[in-house]
Amino acid sequence: MQLLSIILSLTLTATVPAPLREPAPLREPGSWSVTGPGGAVTARLGLDDAGRLSFGVDRQGAVVLAPAPIGLTTTAADLSAGLSFLGRGNRTVRERYTRTTGKQLERDVTLTESTFRFDRDGTRLDVVVRVSGEGAAYRYVLPASATITGEASSYSLPVDAPAWLLPYTPNYEESRVPTTAGPAAAGDYGFPSLFRVRSNYALLTESDVDGRYDGGRLTHAPGSGAYTVSLADPLITSAGPLSTPWRVAVVGDLATVTGSMLVDDLAPASRLSDTSWVRPGMVAWSWLSEHSSPADPDRQKQYIDFAARNGWPFVLIDEGWSDAWVPEVVRYARARGVDVLLWLRWTDLDTEQERATRLPQLRSWGVAGVKVDFMDSDSQERFRWYDEILAATAAQHLMVNFHGATIPRGIQRTWPHVMTMEAVRGAEQFTTRAATNTIFPYTRNVPGGMDYTPVTWAVTDRDTTDAHEVALALVYESGWTHLADKPETYESHPLALRTLSRLPTTWDESRLLSGAPGQETVIARRHGDRWYVGGISALPAHTVPAGLGMLGDGRYLAETLTDGDHGLERTSRIVRRGDTLSVPVAGNGGFVTVLCAYTGSASCDEPVRQVPATTLALSGGPESVKAVFTLPAGGPLRSVRLEPRAPRGWSTTGAPVTAATLRGGESITGTWTFTPGPDVPPGPVDLPIAATFTFAGDPGYPDSPGAQRVHVEQVVHTLVPPPDPTGTPDVSALPFLTESNGYGPVERDRSNGEADGGDGNPLTMRGTVYDTGLGMHAPGEVTVWLGGACDGFSARVGIDDEVTSPGSVDFQVLGDGVPLAASGVVRSADPPAALTADVTGVRILTLRATDGGDGKNFDHADWALARLSCAA
């Protein structure tokens, strides 16, 4: 269906105006209008007697954006003045598409488009204008390669227009400022920016930004209503014809602005023909409430168990996870119907080699998606990286959440596996204010998913009530909603947990019912045949009237969660279309109402997805692996399939084992062999066998597109050994079988340095520089293959001189898991210590650096001159 929608969109938008005979350039001024379907919005393009262009927008006959200069400059020409009009072409554009996330999944919209052709001394500039019932946009088109030096693009607002502006930073995480267009402070402001012009609102932003351009922002000089577009780079290069991003003005009342999808309407169509692997949903996330927990696999399993109990499909493991244990935790999660998402720095994926290595590895573990962090740039170079990472993650069927990122500019239409983006001052700032929260639905959340990480009692510096916190999960739109507190905290608020576990994260339609920026937001959203009404307030206690004109025929049960005298409380009543739901809201409070068809039931609660417990036992080795998959009790399971999953370069023999039904107490058994190919690299490898199934009671059961097959996997651990070392090799010259490090990668012949590989300094301790060795950060560890061919190990160990404060490390040597030698705690003030070990007969050597018992800060551990004595 998705592919058909894309084909229809391409067909319907391919209407081309009749060819124009280019007239001689017209030097006199001109004025043109483009009116959108329905006649509410009109864009006005002007050319004055100096050949300068202007652009403005009216709504229902009233000026919203007064005509303001537009144009651009290149290294070859100034295309902001001296222009002559050549001609105009018109067409109607119809956009029909399906989203995987968002406030409206199915979209069908018609826009009016006009292309205006201009010339300056033989250099061509086209201005394309599109208008819909929600606003107007324009872009520049250059027919040949060019280097852009800037834009004259600007907007003109009344000086007394109220405004809600974001002081610009490239991660969009500053606090929004309620101000006025003219007196607003001088400086740069990030998109989207909201202005009220009498009875209308204008939201200014941009769409269709990728690596062919960079991200813009608004620059304001105080005292006027003029806001100009500034670019991130001094120069933007284009190797061929260039269509710039759309300069977008969403105009209308607040309901129009809040519900607008104009940014998506202007974006390129989806680049994915298959989105069946893309899944939104609630996410359990531990970093905000307990920073150290992502480094603790046992604690992550507790989050997984909590998510499974409550039907949340995902757990995000943030900064601190390790290659050493993530694969096993992923297997643990998937057997319980929970998928794992992993945090990464963007610098972990900023080269083609890193993407080609790391992303397939994550997918082979069964990871469902990634949170990529700290991009912190709107440059053309960074947008080219976005192009690359989006294509690479899509190829691996890895969904994406961008943090430390730019704002959505249509990216979720073009790349439907982008579930959400941060670009907001969210709960992780540990300061929550109701007045700020009520601005986001009218600003940041309009162009796309917003990863605010809501609903946390861990943030104690807040003026919001408990019901306000819960309502954020409904009022804010995000394909993945990362709920940010501990399992124990949610379980101590059972009414909140009951509501959260039944909220969708995607919507068939959304409507603003009432509110104003900085005061209140009341939104109704539909998912299937249910409606959900949520409100957040920054006002004193009052009663919110929520009109229910959107309901269908018949009676509905309305269950409402609000703040009560003794904590959260839940009430219910029977309502019909056209009724008004009157909800008492506490000061800075909120509410959530679930509306379901009334069938006589006392509750709208639906069963929470509970995956049956199963076991998968493996025995044997690569030459013969026996697998027994059992359903101890319950069920039945359907469409059961048991099979090996050969790693890349490996082959297996034996057919899958299947069962149409598996009932409690029943098992299926299979036996397979694994064989490595000639190009399999040396090192440890996991040989997986997996059972997949559906089960009675699961949504979409048994095999419809909505059914999510459960994946139960276990592995046989084996090793493809490298050649035995000979002579007296440096450990840094040998291949690592495994590697982990407290910060960044383990460095060869350099100190640990910072987070990136190769960024260390020469190994230096107490002023002495060493040519070879390993640079670690505690806790760190590497293993290397000896194969029983060596008899001695030696090194000089200590804290590298690069640290700015004292560190402490205990250096340990292990052979086949057995301790052989240890330095004891070595501190920065200590001289390098000699460390030797007898490794006779050892197959696998482990070099480990622990934190000395006082934390890992400044524990840059050097293994200088780490060498082996091996057989010739």
PDB file of C-alpha atoms in Angstrom, residues 584-708:
ATOM      1  CA  PRO A 584     -11.114  20.159  36.629  1.00  0.00           C
ATOM      2  CA  VAL A 585      -7.437  20.984  36.143  1.00  0.00           C
ATOM      3  CA  ALA A 586      -5.127  21.939  39.007  1.00  0.00           C
ATOM      4  CA  GLY A 587      -2.766  24.872  38.776  1.00  0.00           C
ATOM      5  CA  ASN A 588      -0.010  23.911  36.282  1.00  0.00           C
ATOM      6  CA  GLY A 589      -1.894  20.647  35.945  1.00  0.00           C
ATOM      7  CA  GLY A 590      -3.095  18.404  33.190  1.00  0.00           C
ATOM      8  CA  PHE A 591      -5.323  15.490  32.278  1.00  0.00           C
ATOM      9  CA  VAL A 592      -5.685  12.508  29.952  1.00  0.00           C
ATOM     10  CA  THR A 593      -9.056  11.224  28.756  1.00  0.00           C
ATOM     11  CA  VAL A 594      -9.453   7.937  26.887  1.00  0.00           C
ATOM     12  CA  LEU A 595     -12.699   7.570  24.888  1.00  0.00           C
ATOM     13  CA  CYS A 596     -13.809   4.148  23.684  1.00  0.00           C
ATOM     14  CA  ALA A 597     -17.098   2.866  22.310  1.00  0.00           C
ATOM     15  CA  TYR A 598     -19.371   2.079  25.265  1.00  0.00           C
ATOM     16  CA  THR A 599     -20.339  -1.595  25.295  1.00  0.00           C
ATOM     17  CA  GLY A 600     -21.390  -1.893  28.914  1.00  0.00           C
ATOM     18  CA  SER A 601     -17.841  -2.346  30.152  1.00  0.00           C
ATOM     19  CA  ALA A 602     -16.701  -0.286  33.125  1.00  0.00           C
ATOM     20  CA  SER A 603     -13.294   0.403  31.577  1.00  0.00           C
ATOM     21  CA  CYS A 604     -11.558   1.205  28.284  1.00  0.00           C
ATOM     22  CA  ASP A 605      -8.624  -0.960  29.361  1.00  0.00           C
ATOM     23  CA  GLU A 606      -7.397  -3.475  26.820  1.00  0.00           C
ATOM     24  CA  PRO A 607      -5.167  -6.500  27.478  1.00  0.00           C
ATOM     25  CA  VAL A 608      -1.468  -5.682  27.677  1.00  0.00           C
ATOM     26  CA  ARG A 609       0.658  -7.772  25.338  1.00  0.00           C
ATOM     27  CA  GLN A 610       2.234 -10.581  27.364  1.00  0.00           C
ATOM     28  CA  VAL A 611       4.635 -12.903  25.535  1.00  0.00           C
ATOM     29  CA  PRO A 612       4.495 -16.528  26.741  1.00  0.00           C
ATOM     30  CA  ALA A 613       7.628 -17.741  28.529  1.00  0.00           C
ATOM     31  CA  THR A 614       9.628 -20.264  26.489  1.00  0.00           C
ATOM     32  CA  THR A 615      13.013 -21.968  26.696  1.00  0.00           C
ATOM     33  CA  LEU A 616      15.624 -22.650  24.024  1.00  0.00           C
ATOM     34  CA  ALA A 617      18.443 -24.994  25.032  1.00  0.00           C
ATOM     35  CA  LEU A 618      21.535 -25.581  22.868  1.00  0.00           C
ATOM     36  CA  SER A 619      24.161 -28.276  23.221  1.00  0.00           C
ATOM     37  CA  GLY A 620      27.214 -29.352  21.251  1.00  0.00           C
ATOM     38  CA  GLY A 621      29.669 -27.349  19.184  1.00  0.00           C
ATOM     39  CA  PRO A 622      29.911 -25.936  15.689  1.00  0.00           C
ATOM     40  CA  GLU A 623      30.153 -29.365  14.127  1.00  0.00           C
ATOM     41  CA  SER A 624      26.809 -30.447  15.640  1.00  0.00           C
ATOM     42  CA  VAL A 625      24.501 -28.074  17.505  1.00  0.00           C
ATOM     43  CA  LYS A 626      21.321 -29.507  18.975  1.00  0.00           C
ATOM     44  CA  ALA A 627      18.480 -27.121  19.803  1.00  0.00           C
ATOM     45  CA  VAL A 628      15.361 -27.859  21.862  1.00  0.00           C
ATOM     46  CA  PHE A 629      12.625 -25.207  21.921  1.00  0.00           C
ATOM     47  CA  THR A 630       9.950 -25.680  24.589  1.00  0.00           C
ATOM     48  CA  LEU A 631       6.728 -24.014  25.665  1.00  0.00           C
ATOM     49  CA  PRO A 632       6.552 -25.051  29.332  1.00  0.00           C
ATOM     50  CA  ALA A 633       2.945 -23.960  29.836  1.00  0.00           C
ATOM     51  CA  GLY A 634       0.161 -21.845  28.372  1.00  0.00           C
ATOM     52  CA  GLY A 635      -0.027 -20.933  24.727  1.00  0.00           C
ATOM     53  CA  PRO A 636      -0.680 -22.104  22.178  1.00  0.00           C
ATOM     54  CA  LEU A 637       2.080 -20.809  19.955  1.00  0.00           C
ATOM     55  CA  ARG A 638       1.450 -20.653  16.222  1.00  0.00           C
ATOM     56  CA  SER A 639       3.650 -20.693  13.129  1.00  0.00           C
ATOM     57  CA  VAL A 640       6.685 -21.842  15.099  1.00  0.00           C
ATOM     58  CA  ARG A 641       9.987 -21.940  13.211  1.00  0.00           C
ATOM     59  CA  LEU A 642      13.322 -23.157  14.623  1.00  0.00           C
ATOM     60  CA  GLU A 643      16.427 -22.558  12.503  1.00  0.00           C
ATOM     61  CA  PRO A 644      20.115 -21.577  12.533  1.00  0.00           C
ATOM     62  CA  ARG A 645      21.130 -18.018  11.657  1.00  0.00           C
ATOM     63  CA  ALA A 646      24.556 -18.319  10.058  1.00  0.00           C
ATOM     64  CA  PRO A 647      26.871 -15.336  10.607  1.00  0.00           C
ATOM     65  CA  ARG A 648      28.380 -13.688   7.540  1.00  0.00           C
ATOM     66  CA  GLY A 649      30.855 -16.043   5.874  1.00  0.00           C
ATOM     67  CA  TRP A 650      29.472 -19.148   7.599  1.00  0.00           C
ATOM     68  CA  SER A 651      27.262 -21.878   6.160  1.00  0.00           C
ATOM     69  CA  THR A 652      24.903 -24.352   7.812  1.00  0.00           C
ATOM     70  CA  THR A 653      23.476 -27.727   6.928  1.00  0.00           C
ATOM     71  CA  GLY A 654      20.015 -28.929   7.871  1.00  0.00           C
ATOM     72  CA  ALA A 655      16.529 -27.569   7.182  1.00  0.00           C
ATOM     73  CA  PRO A 656      14.454 -25.424   9.580  1.00  0.00           C
ATOM     74  CA  VAL A 657      12.081 -27.239  11.903  1.00  0.00           C
ATOM     75  CA  THR A 658       8.519 -25.916  11.975  1.00  0.00           C
ATOM     76  CA  ALA A 659       5.306 -26.528  13.858  1.00  0.00           C
ATOM     77  CA  ALA A 660       1.898 -25.084  13.065  1.00  0.00           C
ATOM     78  CA  THR A 661       0.980 -25.212  16.768  1.00  0.00           C
ATOM     79  CA  LEU A 662       2.927 -25.699  19.984  1.00  0.00           C
ATOM     80  CA  ARG A 663       0.972 -26.251  23.183  1.00  0.00           C
ATOM     81  CA  GLY A 664       2.017 -26.138  26.818  1.00  0.00           C
ATOM     82  CA  GLY A 665       4.520 -28.867  27.639  1.00  0.00           C
ATOM     83  CA  GLU A 666       5.467 -29.488  23.997  1.00  0.00           C
ATOM     84  CA  SER A 667       8.879 -29.072  22.310  1.00  0.00           C
ATOM     85  CA  ILE A 668      10.469 -29.141  18.883  1.00  0.00           C
ATOM     86  CA  THR A 669      14.076 -30.226  18.254  1.00  0.00           C
ATOM     87  CA  GLY A 670      16.621 -29.712  15.483  1.00  0.00           C
ATOM     88  CA  THR A 671      20.316 -30.335  14.840  1.00  0.00           C
ATOM     89  CA  TRP A 672      22.596 -28.326  12.546  1.00  0.00           C
ATOM     90  CA  THR A 673      26.262 -27.890  11.681  1.00  0.00           C
ATOM     91  CA  PHE A 674      28.067 -24.565  11.203  1.00  0.00           C
ATOM     92  CA  THR A 675      31.082 -24.284   8.887  1.00  0.00           C
ATOM     93  CA  PRO A 676      33.303 -21.198   8.526  1.00  0.00           C
ATOM     94  CA  GLY A 677      34.190 -20.044   5.028  1.00  0.00           C
ATOM     95  CA  PRO A 678      37.739 -19.220   3.959  1.00  0.00           C
ATOM     96  CA  ASP A 679      37.273 -15.465   4.434  1.00  0.00           C
ATOM     97  CA  VAL A 680      35.933 -15.561   8.001  1.00  0.00           C
ATOM     98  CA  PRO A 681      38.190 -13.299  10.096  1.00  0.00           C
ATOM     99  CA  PRO A 682      39.791 -14.639  13.260  1.00  0.00           C
ATOM    100  CA  GLY A 683      38.162 -13.945  16.588  1.00  0.00           C
ATOM    101  CA  PRO A 684      35.288 -15.034  18.816  1.00  0.00           C
ATOM    102  CA  VAL A 685      31.974 -15.614  17.106  1.00  0.00           C
ATOM    103  CA  ASP A 686      28.466 -16.438  18.248  1.00  0.00           C
ATOM    104  CA  LEU A 687      26.590 -19.077  16.253  1.00  0.00           C
ATOM    105  CA  PRO A 688      22.881 -18.387  16.741  1.00  0.00           C
ATOM    106  CA  ILE A 689      19.845 -20.606  16.555  1.00  0.00           C
ATOM    107  CA  ALA A 690      16.469 -18.863  16.788  1.00  0.00           C
ATOM    108  CA  ALA A 691      12.847 -19.797  17.320  1.00  0.00           C
ATOM    109  CA  THR A 692      10.168 -17.400  16.084  1.00  0.00           C
ATOM    110  CA  PHE A 693       6.408 -17.566  16.608  1.00  0.00           C
ATOM    111  CA  THR A 694       3.124 -15.746  17.020  1.00  0.00           C
ATOM    112  CA  PHE A 695       0.746 -16.420  19.879  1.00  0.00           C
ATOM    113  CA  ALA A 696      -2.951 -16.300  20.615  1.00  0.00           C
ATOM    114  CA  GLY A 697      -4.149 -12.939  21.883  1.00  0.00           C
ATOM    115  CA  ASP A 698      -1.389 -10.906  20.233  1.00  0.00           C
ATOM    116  CA  PRO A 699      -2.595  -7.898  18.204  1.00  0.00           C
ATOM    117  CA  GLY A 700      -2.653  -8.872  14.548  1.00  0.00           C
ATOM    118  CA  TYR A 701      -2.567 -12.600  15.406  1.00  0.00           C
ATOM    119  CA  PRO A 702      -1.719 -14.909  13.816  1.00  0.00           C
ATOM    120  CA  ASP A 703       0.085 -13.655  10.694  1.00  0.00           C
ATOM    121  CA  SER A 704      -1.473 -10.404   9.564  1.00  0.00           C
ATOM    122  CA  PRO A 705       0.816  -7.420   8.859  1.00  0.00           C
ATOM    123  CA  GLY A 706       0.167  -6.165  12.386  1.00  0.00           C
ATOM    124  CA  ALA A 707       1.506  -9.298  14.040  1.00  0.00           C
ATOM    125  CA  GLN A 708       4.951  -9.001  15.585  1.00  0.00           C
TER     126      GLN A 708
END
